[in-house]
Coordinates of C-alpha atoms and ligand atoms in Angstrom, one line a residue:
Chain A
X26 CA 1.0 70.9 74.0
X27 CA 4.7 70.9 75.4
X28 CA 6.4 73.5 77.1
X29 CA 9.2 75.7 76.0
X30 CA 11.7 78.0 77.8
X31 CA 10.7 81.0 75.6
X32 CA 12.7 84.2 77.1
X33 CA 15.6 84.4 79.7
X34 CA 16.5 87.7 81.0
X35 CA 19.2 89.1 83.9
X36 CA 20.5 92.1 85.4
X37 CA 24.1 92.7 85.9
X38 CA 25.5 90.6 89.1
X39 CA 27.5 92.4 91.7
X40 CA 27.8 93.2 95.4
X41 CA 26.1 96.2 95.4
X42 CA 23.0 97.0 92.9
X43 CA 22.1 100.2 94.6
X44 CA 18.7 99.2 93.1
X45 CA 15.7 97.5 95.5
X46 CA 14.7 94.3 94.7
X47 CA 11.6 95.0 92.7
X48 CA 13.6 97.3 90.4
X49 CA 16.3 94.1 89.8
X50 CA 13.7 92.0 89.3
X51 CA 11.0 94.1 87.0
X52 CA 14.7 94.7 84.8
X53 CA 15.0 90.9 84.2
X54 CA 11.4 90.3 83.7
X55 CA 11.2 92.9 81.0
X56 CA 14.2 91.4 79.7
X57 CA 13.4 87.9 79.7
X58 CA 9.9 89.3 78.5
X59 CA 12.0 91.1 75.2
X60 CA 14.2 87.7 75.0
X61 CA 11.1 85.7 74.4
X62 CA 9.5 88.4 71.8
X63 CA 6.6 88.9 74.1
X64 CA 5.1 92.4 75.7
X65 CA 5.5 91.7 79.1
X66 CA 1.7 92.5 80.4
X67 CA 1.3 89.2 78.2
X68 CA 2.7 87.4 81.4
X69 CA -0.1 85.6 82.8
X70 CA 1.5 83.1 85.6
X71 CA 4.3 83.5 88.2
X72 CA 6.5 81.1 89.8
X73 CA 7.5 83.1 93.1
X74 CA 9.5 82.4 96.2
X75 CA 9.1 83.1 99.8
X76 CA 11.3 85.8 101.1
X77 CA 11.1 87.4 97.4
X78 CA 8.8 89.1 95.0
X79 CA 5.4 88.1 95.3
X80 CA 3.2 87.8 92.5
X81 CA 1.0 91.0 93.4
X82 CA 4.7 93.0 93.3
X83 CA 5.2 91.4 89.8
X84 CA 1.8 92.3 88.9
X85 CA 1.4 95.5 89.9
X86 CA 4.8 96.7 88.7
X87 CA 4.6 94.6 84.9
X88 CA 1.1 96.4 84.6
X89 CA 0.1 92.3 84.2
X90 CA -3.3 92.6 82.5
X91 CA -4.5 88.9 83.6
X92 CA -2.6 87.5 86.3
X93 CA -4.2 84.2 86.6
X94 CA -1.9 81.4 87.9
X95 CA 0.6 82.1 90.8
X96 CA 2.5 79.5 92.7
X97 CA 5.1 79.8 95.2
X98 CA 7.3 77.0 95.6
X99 CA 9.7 76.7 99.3
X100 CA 12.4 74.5 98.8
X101 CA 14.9 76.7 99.0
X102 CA 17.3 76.7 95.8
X103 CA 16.0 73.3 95.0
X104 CA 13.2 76.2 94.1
X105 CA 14.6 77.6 90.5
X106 CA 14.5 74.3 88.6
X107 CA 11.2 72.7 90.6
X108 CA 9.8 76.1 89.1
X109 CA 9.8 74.7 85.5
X110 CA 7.9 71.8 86.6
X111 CA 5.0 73.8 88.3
X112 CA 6.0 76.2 85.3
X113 CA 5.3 73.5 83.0
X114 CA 2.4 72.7 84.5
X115 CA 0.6 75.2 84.1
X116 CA 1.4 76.0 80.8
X117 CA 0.3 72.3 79.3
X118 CA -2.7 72.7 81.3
X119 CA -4.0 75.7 80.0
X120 CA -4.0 77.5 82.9
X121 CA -1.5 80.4 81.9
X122 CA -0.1 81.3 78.8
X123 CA 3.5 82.4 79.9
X124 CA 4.4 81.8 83.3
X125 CA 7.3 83.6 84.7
X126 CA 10.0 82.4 87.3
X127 CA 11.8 85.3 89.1
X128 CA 14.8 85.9 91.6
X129 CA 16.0 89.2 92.7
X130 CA 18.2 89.7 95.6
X131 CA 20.3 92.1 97.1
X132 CA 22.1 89.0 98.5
X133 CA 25.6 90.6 99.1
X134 CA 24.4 94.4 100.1
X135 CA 21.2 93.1 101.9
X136 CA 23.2 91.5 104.9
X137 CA 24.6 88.4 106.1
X138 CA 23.1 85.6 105.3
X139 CA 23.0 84.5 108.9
X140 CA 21.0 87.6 109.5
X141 CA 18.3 87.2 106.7
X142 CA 15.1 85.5 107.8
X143 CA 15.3 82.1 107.0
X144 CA 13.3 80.0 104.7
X145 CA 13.8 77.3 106.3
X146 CA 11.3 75.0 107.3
X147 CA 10.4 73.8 111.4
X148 CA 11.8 77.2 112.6
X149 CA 11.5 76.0 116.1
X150 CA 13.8 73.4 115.7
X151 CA 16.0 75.5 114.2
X152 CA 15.8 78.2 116.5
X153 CA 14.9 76.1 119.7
X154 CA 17.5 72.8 119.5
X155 CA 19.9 74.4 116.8
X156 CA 21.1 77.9 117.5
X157 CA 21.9 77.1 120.8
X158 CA 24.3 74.9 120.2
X159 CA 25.9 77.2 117.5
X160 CA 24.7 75.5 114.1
X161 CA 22.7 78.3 112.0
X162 CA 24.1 78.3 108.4
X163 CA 23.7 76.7 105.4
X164 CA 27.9 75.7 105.7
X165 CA 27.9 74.7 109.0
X166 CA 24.4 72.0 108.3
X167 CA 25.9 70.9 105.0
X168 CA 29.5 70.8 106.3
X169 CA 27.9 68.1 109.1
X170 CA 26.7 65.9 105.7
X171 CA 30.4 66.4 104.2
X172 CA 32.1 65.3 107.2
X173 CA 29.7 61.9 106.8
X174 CA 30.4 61.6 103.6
X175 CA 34.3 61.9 104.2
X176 CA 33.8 59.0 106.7
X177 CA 32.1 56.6 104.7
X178 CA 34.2 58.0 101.0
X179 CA 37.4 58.9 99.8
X180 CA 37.2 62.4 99.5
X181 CA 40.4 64.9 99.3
X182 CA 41.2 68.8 99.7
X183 CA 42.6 68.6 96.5
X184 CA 39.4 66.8 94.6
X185 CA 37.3 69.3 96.5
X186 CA 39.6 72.5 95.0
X187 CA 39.4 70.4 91.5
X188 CA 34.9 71.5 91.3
X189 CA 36.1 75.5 92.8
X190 CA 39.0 75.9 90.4
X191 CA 37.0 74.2 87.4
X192 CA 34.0 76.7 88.4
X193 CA 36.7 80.0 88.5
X194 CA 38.4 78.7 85.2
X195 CA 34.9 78.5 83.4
X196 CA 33.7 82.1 85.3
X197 CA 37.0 83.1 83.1
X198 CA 35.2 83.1 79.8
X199 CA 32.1 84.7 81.2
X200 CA 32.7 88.3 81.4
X201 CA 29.0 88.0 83.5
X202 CA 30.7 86.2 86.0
X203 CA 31.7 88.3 89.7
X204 CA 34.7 86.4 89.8
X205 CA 35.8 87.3 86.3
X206 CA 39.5 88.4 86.1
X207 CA 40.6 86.8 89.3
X208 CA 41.7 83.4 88.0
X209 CA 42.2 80.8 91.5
X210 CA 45.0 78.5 91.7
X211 CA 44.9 75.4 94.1
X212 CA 47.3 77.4 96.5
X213 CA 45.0 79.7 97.0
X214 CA 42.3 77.3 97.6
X215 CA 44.1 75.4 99.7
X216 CA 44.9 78.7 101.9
X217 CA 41.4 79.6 102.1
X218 CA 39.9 80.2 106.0
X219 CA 37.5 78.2 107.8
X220 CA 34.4 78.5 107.4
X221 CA 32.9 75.2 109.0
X222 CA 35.4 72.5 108.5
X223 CA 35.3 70.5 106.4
X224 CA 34.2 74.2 104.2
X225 CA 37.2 76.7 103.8
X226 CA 36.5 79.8 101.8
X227 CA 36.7 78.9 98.5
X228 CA 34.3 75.6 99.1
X229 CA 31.6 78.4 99.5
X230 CA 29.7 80.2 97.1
X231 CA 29.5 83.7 96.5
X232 CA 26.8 86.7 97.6
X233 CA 25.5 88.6 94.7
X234 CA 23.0 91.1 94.5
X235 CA 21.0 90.8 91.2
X236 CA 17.8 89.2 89.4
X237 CA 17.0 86.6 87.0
X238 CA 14.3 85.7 85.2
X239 CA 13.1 82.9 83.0
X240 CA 9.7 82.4 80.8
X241 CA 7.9 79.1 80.1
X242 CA 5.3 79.6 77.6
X243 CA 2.8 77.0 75.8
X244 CA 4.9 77.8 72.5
X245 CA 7.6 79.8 71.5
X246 CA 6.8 83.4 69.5
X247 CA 7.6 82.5 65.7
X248 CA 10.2 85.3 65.7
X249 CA 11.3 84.6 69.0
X250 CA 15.1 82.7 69.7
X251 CA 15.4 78.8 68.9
X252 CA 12.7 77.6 71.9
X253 CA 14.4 75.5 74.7
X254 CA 12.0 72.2 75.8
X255 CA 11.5 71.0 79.5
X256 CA 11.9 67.0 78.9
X257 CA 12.0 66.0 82.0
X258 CA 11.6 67.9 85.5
X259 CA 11.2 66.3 88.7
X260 CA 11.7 67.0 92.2
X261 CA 12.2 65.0 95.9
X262 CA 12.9 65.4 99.4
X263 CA 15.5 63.2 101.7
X264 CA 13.4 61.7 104.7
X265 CA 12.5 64.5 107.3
X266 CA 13.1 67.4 105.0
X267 CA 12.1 69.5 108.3
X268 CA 15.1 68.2 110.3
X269 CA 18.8 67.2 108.9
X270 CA 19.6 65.1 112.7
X271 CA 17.8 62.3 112.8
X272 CA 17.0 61.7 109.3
X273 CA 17.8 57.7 108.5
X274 CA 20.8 58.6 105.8
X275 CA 22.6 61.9 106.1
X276 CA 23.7 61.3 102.5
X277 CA 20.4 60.5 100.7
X278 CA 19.1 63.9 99.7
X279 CA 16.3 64.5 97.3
X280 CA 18.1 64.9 94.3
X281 CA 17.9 60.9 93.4
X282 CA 14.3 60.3 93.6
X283 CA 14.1 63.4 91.6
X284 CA 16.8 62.2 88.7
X285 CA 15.9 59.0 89.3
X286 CA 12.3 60.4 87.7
X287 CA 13.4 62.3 85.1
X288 CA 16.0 59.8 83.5
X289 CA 12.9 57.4 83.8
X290 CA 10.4 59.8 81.9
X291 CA 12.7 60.6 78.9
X292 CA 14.7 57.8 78.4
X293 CA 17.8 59.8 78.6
X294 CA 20.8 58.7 80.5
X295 CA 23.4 60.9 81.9
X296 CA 26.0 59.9 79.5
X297 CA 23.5 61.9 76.8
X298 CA 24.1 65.1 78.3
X299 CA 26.8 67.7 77.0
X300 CA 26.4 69.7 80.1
X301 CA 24.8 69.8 83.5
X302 CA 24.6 72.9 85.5
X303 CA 24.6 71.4 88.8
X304 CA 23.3 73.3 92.3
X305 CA 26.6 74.6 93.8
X306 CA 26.3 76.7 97.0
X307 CA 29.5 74.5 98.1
X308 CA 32.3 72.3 96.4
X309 CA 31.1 69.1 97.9
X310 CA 27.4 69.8 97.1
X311 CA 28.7 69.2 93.3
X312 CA 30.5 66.4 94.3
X313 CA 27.3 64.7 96.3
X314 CA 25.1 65.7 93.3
X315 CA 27.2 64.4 91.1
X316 CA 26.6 61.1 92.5
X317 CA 22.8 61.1 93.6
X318 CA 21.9 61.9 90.0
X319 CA 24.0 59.5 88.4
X320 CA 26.9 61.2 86.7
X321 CA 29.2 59.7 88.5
X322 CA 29.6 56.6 90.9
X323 CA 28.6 56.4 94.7
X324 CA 31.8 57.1 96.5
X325 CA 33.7 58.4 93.3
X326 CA 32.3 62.0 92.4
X327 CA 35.9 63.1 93.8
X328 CA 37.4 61.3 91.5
X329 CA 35.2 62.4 88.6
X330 CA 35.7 65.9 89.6
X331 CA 39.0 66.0 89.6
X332 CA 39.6 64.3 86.4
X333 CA 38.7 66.8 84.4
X334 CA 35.2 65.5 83.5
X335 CA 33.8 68.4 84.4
X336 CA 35.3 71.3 82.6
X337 CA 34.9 72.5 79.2
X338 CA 36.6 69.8 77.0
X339 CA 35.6 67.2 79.6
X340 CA 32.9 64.7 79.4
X341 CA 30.4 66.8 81.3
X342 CA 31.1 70.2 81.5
X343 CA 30.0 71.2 84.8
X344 CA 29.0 75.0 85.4
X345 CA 29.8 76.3 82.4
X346 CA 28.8 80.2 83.4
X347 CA 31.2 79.8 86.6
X348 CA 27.9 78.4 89.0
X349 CA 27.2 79.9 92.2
X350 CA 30.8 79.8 93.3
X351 CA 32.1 82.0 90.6
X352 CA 29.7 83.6 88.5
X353 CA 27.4 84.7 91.3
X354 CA 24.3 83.3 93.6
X355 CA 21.1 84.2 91.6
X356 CA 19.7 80.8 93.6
X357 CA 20.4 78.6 90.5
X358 CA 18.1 80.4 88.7
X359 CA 21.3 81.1 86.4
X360 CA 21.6 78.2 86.3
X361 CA 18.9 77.3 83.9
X362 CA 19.8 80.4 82.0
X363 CA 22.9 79.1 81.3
X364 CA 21.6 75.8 80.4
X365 CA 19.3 77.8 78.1
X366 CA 22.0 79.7 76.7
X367 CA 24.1 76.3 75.6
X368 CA 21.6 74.6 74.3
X369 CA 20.7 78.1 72.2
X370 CA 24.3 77.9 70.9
X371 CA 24.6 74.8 70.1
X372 CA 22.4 74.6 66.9
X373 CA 25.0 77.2 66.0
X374 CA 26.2 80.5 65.1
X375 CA 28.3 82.5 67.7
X376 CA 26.7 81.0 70.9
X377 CA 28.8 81.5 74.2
X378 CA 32.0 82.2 72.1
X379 CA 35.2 80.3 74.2
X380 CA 32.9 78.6 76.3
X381 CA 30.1 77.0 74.2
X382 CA 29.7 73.5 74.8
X383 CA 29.5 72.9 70.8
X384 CA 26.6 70.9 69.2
X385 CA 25.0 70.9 72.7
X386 CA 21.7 69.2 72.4
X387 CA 20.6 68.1 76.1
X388 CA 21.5 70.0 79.1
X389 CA 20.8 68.7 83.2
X390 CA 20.5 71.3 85.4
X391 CA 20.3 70.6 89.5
X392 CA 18.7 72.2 92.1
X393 CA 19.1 71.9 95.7
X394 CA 18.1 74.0 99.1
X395 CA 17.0 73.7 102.8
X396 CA 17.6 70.4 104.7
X397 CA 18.6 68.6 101.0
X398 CA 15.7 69.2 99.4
X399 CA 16.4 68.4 95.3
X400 CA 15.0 69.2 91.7
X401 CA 16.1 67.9 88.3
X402 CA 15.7 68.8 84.8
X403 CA 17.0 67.7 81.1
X404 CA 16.5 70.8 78.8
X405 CA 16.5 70.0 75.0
X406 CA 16.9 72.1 72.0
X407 CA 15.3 71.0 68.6
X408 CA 17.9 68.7 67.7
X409 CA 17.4 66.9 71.2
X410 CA 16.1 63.5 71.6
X411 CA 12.3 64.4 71.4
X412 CA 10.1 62.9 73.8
Chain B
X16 CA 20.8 89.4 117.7
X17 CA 23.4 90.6 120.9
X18 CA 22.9 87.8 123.0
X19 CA 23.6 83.9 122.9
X20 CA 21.0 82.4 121.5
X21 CA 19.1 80.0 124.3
X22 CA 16.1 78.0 124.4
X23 CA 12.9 78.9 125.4
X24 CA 12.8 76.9 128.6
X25 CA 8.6 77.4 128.9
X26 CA 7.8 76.1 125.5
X27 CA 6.1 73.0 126.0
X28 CA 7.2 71.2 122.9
X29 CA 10.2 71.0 124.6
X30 CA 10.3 71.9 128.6
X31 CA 10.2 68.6 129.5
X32 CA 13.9 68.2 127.4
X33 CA 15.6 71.6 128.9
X34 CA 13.9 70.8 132.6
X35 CA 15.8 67.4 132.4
X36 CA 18.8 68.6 131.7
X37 CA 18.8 70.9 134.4
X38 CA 18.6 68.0 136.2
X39 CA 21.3 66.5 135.0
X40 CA 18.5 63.7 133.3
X41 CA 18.3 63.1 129.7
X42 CA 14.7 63.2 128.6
X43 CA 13.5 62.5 124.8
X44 CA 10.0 62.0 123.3
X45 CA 8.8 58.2 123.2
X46 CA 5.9 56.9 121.2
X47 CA 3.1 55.6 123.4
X48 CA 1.8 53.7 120.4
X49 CA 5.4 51.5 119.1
X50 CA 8.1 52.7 121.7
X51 CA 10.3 54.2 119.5
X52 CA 12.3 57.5 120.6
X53 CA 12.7 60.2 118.6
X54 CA 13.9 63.6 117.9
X55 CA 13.2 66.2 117.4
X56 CA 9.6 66.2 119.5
X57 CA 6.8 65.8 117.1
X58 CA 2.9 66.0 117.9
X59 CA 2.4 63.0 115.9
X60 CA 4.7 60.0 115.5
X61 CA 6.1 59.5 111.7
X62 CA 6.2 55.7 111.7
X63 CA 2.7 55.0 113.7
X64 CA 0.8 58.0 113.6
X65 CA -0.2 58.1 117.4
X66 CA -0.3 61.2 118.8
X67 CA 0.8 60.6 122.1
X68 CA 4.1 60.6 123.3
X69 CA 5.9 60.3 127.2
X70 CA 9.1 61.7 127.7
X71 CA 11.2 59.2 128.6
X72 CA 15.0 59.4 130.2
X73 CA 17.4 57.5 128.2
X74 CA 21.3 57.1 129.0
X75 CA 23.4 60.0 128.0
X76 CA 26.0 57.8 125.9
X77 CA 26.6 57.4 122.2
X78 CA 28.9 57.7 119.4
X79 CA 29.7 60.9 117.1
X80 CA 27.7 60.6 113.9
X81 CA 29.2 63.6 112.3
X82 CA 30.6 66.9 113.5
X83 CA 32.1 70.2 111.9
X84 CA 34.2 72.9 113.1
X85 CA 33.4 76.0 113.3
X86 CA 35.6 79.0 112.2
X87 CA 33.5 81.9 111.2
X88 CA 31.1 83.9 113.9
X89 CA 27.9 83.5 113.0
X90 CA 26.2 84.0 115.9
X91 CA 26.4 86.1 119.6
X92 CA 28.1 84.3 122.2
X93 CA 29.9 82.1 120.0
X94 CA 33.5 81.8 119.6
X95 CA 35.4 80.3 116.7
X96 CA 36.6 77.8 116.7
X97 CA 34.1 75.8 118.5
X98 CA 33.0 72.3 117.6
X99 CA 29.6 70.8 117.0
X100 CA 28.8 67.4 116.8
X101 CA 25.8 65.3 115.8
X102 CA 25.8 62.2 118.8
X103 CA 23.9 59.2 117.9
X104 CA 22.7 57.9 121.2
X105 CA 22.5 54.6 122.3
X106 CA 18.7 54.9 122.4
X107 CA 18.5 55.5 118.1
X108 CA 18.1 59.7 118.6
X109 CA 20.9 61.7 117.6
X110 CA 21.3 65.1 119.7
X111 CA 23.2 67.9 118.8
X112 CA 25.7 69.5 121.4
X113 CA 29.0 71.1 122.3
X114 CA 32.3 69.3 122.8
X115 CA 34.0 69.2 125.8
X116 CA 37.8 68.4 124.7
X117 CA 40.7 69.5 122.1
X118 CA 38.2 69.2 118.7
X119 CA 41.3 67.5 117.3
X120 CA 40.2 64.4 119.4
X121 CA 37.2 64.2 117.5
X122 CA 36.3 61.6 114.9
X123 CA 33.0 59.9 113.7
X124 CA 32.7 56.7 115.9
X125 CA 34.1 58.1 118.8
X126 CA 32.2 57.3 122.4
X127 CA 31.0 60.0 123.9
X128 CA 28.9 60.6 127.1
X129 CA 26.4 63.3 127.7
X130 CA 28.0 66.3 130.4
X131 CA 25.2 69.0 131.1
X132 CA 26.4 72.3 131.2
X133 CA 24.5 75.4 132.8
X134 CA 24.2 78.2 130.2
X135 CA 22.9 80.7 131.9
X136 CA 22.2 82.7 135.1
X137 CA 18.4 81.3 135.2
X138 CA 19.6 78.0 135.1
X139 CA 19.3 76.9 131.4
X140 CA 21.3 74.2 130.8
X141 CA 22.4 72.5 127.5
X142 CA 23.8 69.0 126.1
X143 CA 27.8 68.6 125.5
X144 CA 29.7 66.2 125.0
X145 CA 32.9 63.9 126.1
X146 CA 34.5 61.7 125.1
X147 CA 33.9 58.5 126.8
X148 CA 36.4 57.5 129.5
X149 CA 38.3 54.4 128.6
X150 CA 37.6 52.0 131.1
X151 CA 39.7 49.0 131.4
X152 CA 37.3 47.1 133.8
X153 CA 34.0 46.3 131.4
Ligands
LIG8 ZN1 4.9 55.5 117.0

């Protein structure tokens, strides 16, 4: 039995949803439930995050009749595409039906981020050898692993504008997207405040309030859209995933041992995607992922990014909805939907109109959270390489 | 969320550290079972599982692994821009801290040495860093 992506379901994404949480998130379930041809009390597994809905909210508010496999899986972002695996998991074992992965978050209206608890893990280091010294975001850790990387790489302003412009320009054909209608030149990029050098404003992500949901199922309904396979999902930790200080290599994160897996298990190389969605809470993070999967060269994702590779028309369109920098943060989560979406279009018909990656048939999405914490998957459509 | 954010200078994972500080010592955890210092304090040790360590003073010099700047308040007490840098010491451990000069002086490589600087009425005191003075006589 092999898994499928069966339904994929989202609310609108702005700054503020007026709605709670649960009411974001039962609206995408049902969705992605309707997407997939299924009655949602069918739903018989959950993938859930800490910090969000918990499987006894989804329960109780789907009406679920049998909710029989529930997982909840910290690793921060690296969270939305390890789901599938644990999704995947359960479905080829037989021990749910259709499992559902869920994020809702009132992430712009509910507060800063530096005020929201944190997921992270060790929250005494954090709290006892960190905050004191002033280091307490997600910009100001990563920005410590982009300033290492800018010592041992070449690495300029310019390449790092090249991943925020190419996310604003795709965000442009995604009337979804937060950012659409506000087009981004590499002026204004270049103007953009500090946040935590080497991270100005348009190197970081945006805050959305909103939910997605996806649905992994044993098999796809017969009516139901074209069914999207899981060929490959994998994911890793960098040494000491509780502490970024003292790990041995700042830049070895847990996306390679996770790639490294999946390109093992399928047989696929990256030159046989047509698109990755790749994790992108900052500009570098593309960059560094870039690399550690195996897109591009240690030392040259820069380069890569600012050839052009990445955009629509490029060799791997990067991002194609507009990512987290430009469509909005739904925790990657959207970023399997839009994976799902391509690979939907590309056995045809209208698909994702100007930006359809045409004839797409394998699609790499990344995920990555707390202390570099990674995931990895290569989604397939029938007319992928089958396994 | 009004005030600085210090340390808890009574919890014992890591008194012995802030109570060295104060004075003026630099103390980190040391493995009873193959000698190696680390950082952060941990109950067991990673590499030889023993589960005893001594806290051991080591010399407040190193190099700056990695550092960023600051520019957005995140946090009470805190006033952009300030620096923070990631010091690998000469005894392997890498400590976070403040930095004492113009953070356009700072670069990854550059020697620093440890200053100790009181935090708080009650004494706390926390880890920043200089840069090195450049002495001529080795
Ligand atoms: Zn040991």
């Amino acid at each position: 039995m092999s898994a499928v992506i069966s339904g994929v379901g989202e609310t609108d994404y702005s700054k503020r949803s007026g709605r709670t949480t649960t009411h974001l998130g039962m609206r995408a379930a049902l969705a992605a439930a309707r997407d997939a041809g299924i009655d949602a009390r069918e739903i018989d597994g959950v993938v859930g995050f800490p910090h969000s809905l918990s499987s006894e909210d989804v329960a109780a508010n789907l009406g679920l009749h049998a909710l029989r496999y529930s997982v909840t899986v910290a690793m921060g972002g690296a969270g939305s595409v390890a789901a599938l695996g644990h999704a995947r998991l359960a479905v080829e074992s037989g021990a749910a039906r259709h499992v559902l992965i869920l994020r809702a978050r009132n992430g712009c209206s509910g507060g800063r981020i530096h005020e929201r608890p944190s997921q992270l893990p060790a929250q005494h280091f954090r709290t006892q050898l960190e905050h004191p010294y002033g280091w307490n975001t997600a910009a100001q850790r990563y920005a410590m692993i982009c300033r290492r990387y800018l010592h041992e790489h070449e690495l300029t302003r310019e390449q790092l504008g090249a991943v925020a412009l190419a996310a604003r320009a795709h965000a442009q054909l995604n009337p979804r997207a937060m950012t659409h209608g506000r087009e981004l030149t590499m002026e204004q990029y270049l103007a953009g405040r500090m946040i935590a050098d080497p991270y100005h404003l348009f190197d970081c992500c945006l805050e959305t309030d909103g939910a997605c949901a996806v649905i992994v199922s044993a098999r796809a309904a017969a009516d139901g859209p074209p069914p999207v396979r899981v060929l490959g999902v994998a994911e890793g930790r960098p040494r000491t995933p509780d502490d970024l200080t003292n790990r041995p290599d700042l830049l070895a994160i847990g996306l390679a041992p996770a790639a490294a897996a999946v390109w093992e298990r399928t047989g696929l190389a990256p030159a046989d995607m047509d698109a990755a969605m790749v994790y992108d809470c900052f500009t570098f993070e593309v960059i560094h992922q870039l690399e550690a999967a195996g897109f591009a060269p240690e030392g040259g994702g820069g380069k890569f990014a600012a050839s052009g590779a990445i955009r629509l028309g490029g060799s791997l369109p990067v991002n194609t909805h507009g990512g987290l920098l430009s469509e909005g943060h739904l925790s990657g989560l959207n970023h399997v939907v839009e994976a799902v979406r391509q690979l939907r279009g590309g056995l045809g018909g209208t698909g994702l109109g100007a930006r359809q990656v045409e004839g797409a048939r394998h699609v790499a999405v990344t995920g990555w959270g707390d202390l570099g914490d990674g995931s990895f998957a290569v989604l397939a459509n029938e007319r992928g390489t089958a396994r | 969320m009004s005030t600085r954010p210090l340390p808890d200078n009574a919890d014992p994972e890591f008194a012995p550290h802030w109570a060295g500080l104060r004075e003026g010592r630099l103390l980190v955890p040391r493995c009873t079972g193959c000698g190696r210092h680390s950082w952060p304090p941990r109950p067991v040790c990673p590499v030889c599982h023993a589960d005893q360590a001594e806290w051991s003073e080591v010399a407040g010099r190193g190099t700056v692994y990695s550092w960023t700047l600051v520019g957005h308040r995140t946090l009470p007490g805190f006033e952009p821009p300030y620096a923070v840098v990631l010091v690998e010491t000469d005894a392997g451990v890498r400590l976070l801290g403040a930095f004492t000069a113009d953070s356009g002086e700072l670069r990854i490589g550059l020697p620093v040495t440890a200053v100790h600087q009181q935090a708080d009425d009650a004494g706390t005191t926390l880890l920043a860093w200089a840069p090195a003075e450049r002495t001529t006589h080795a």
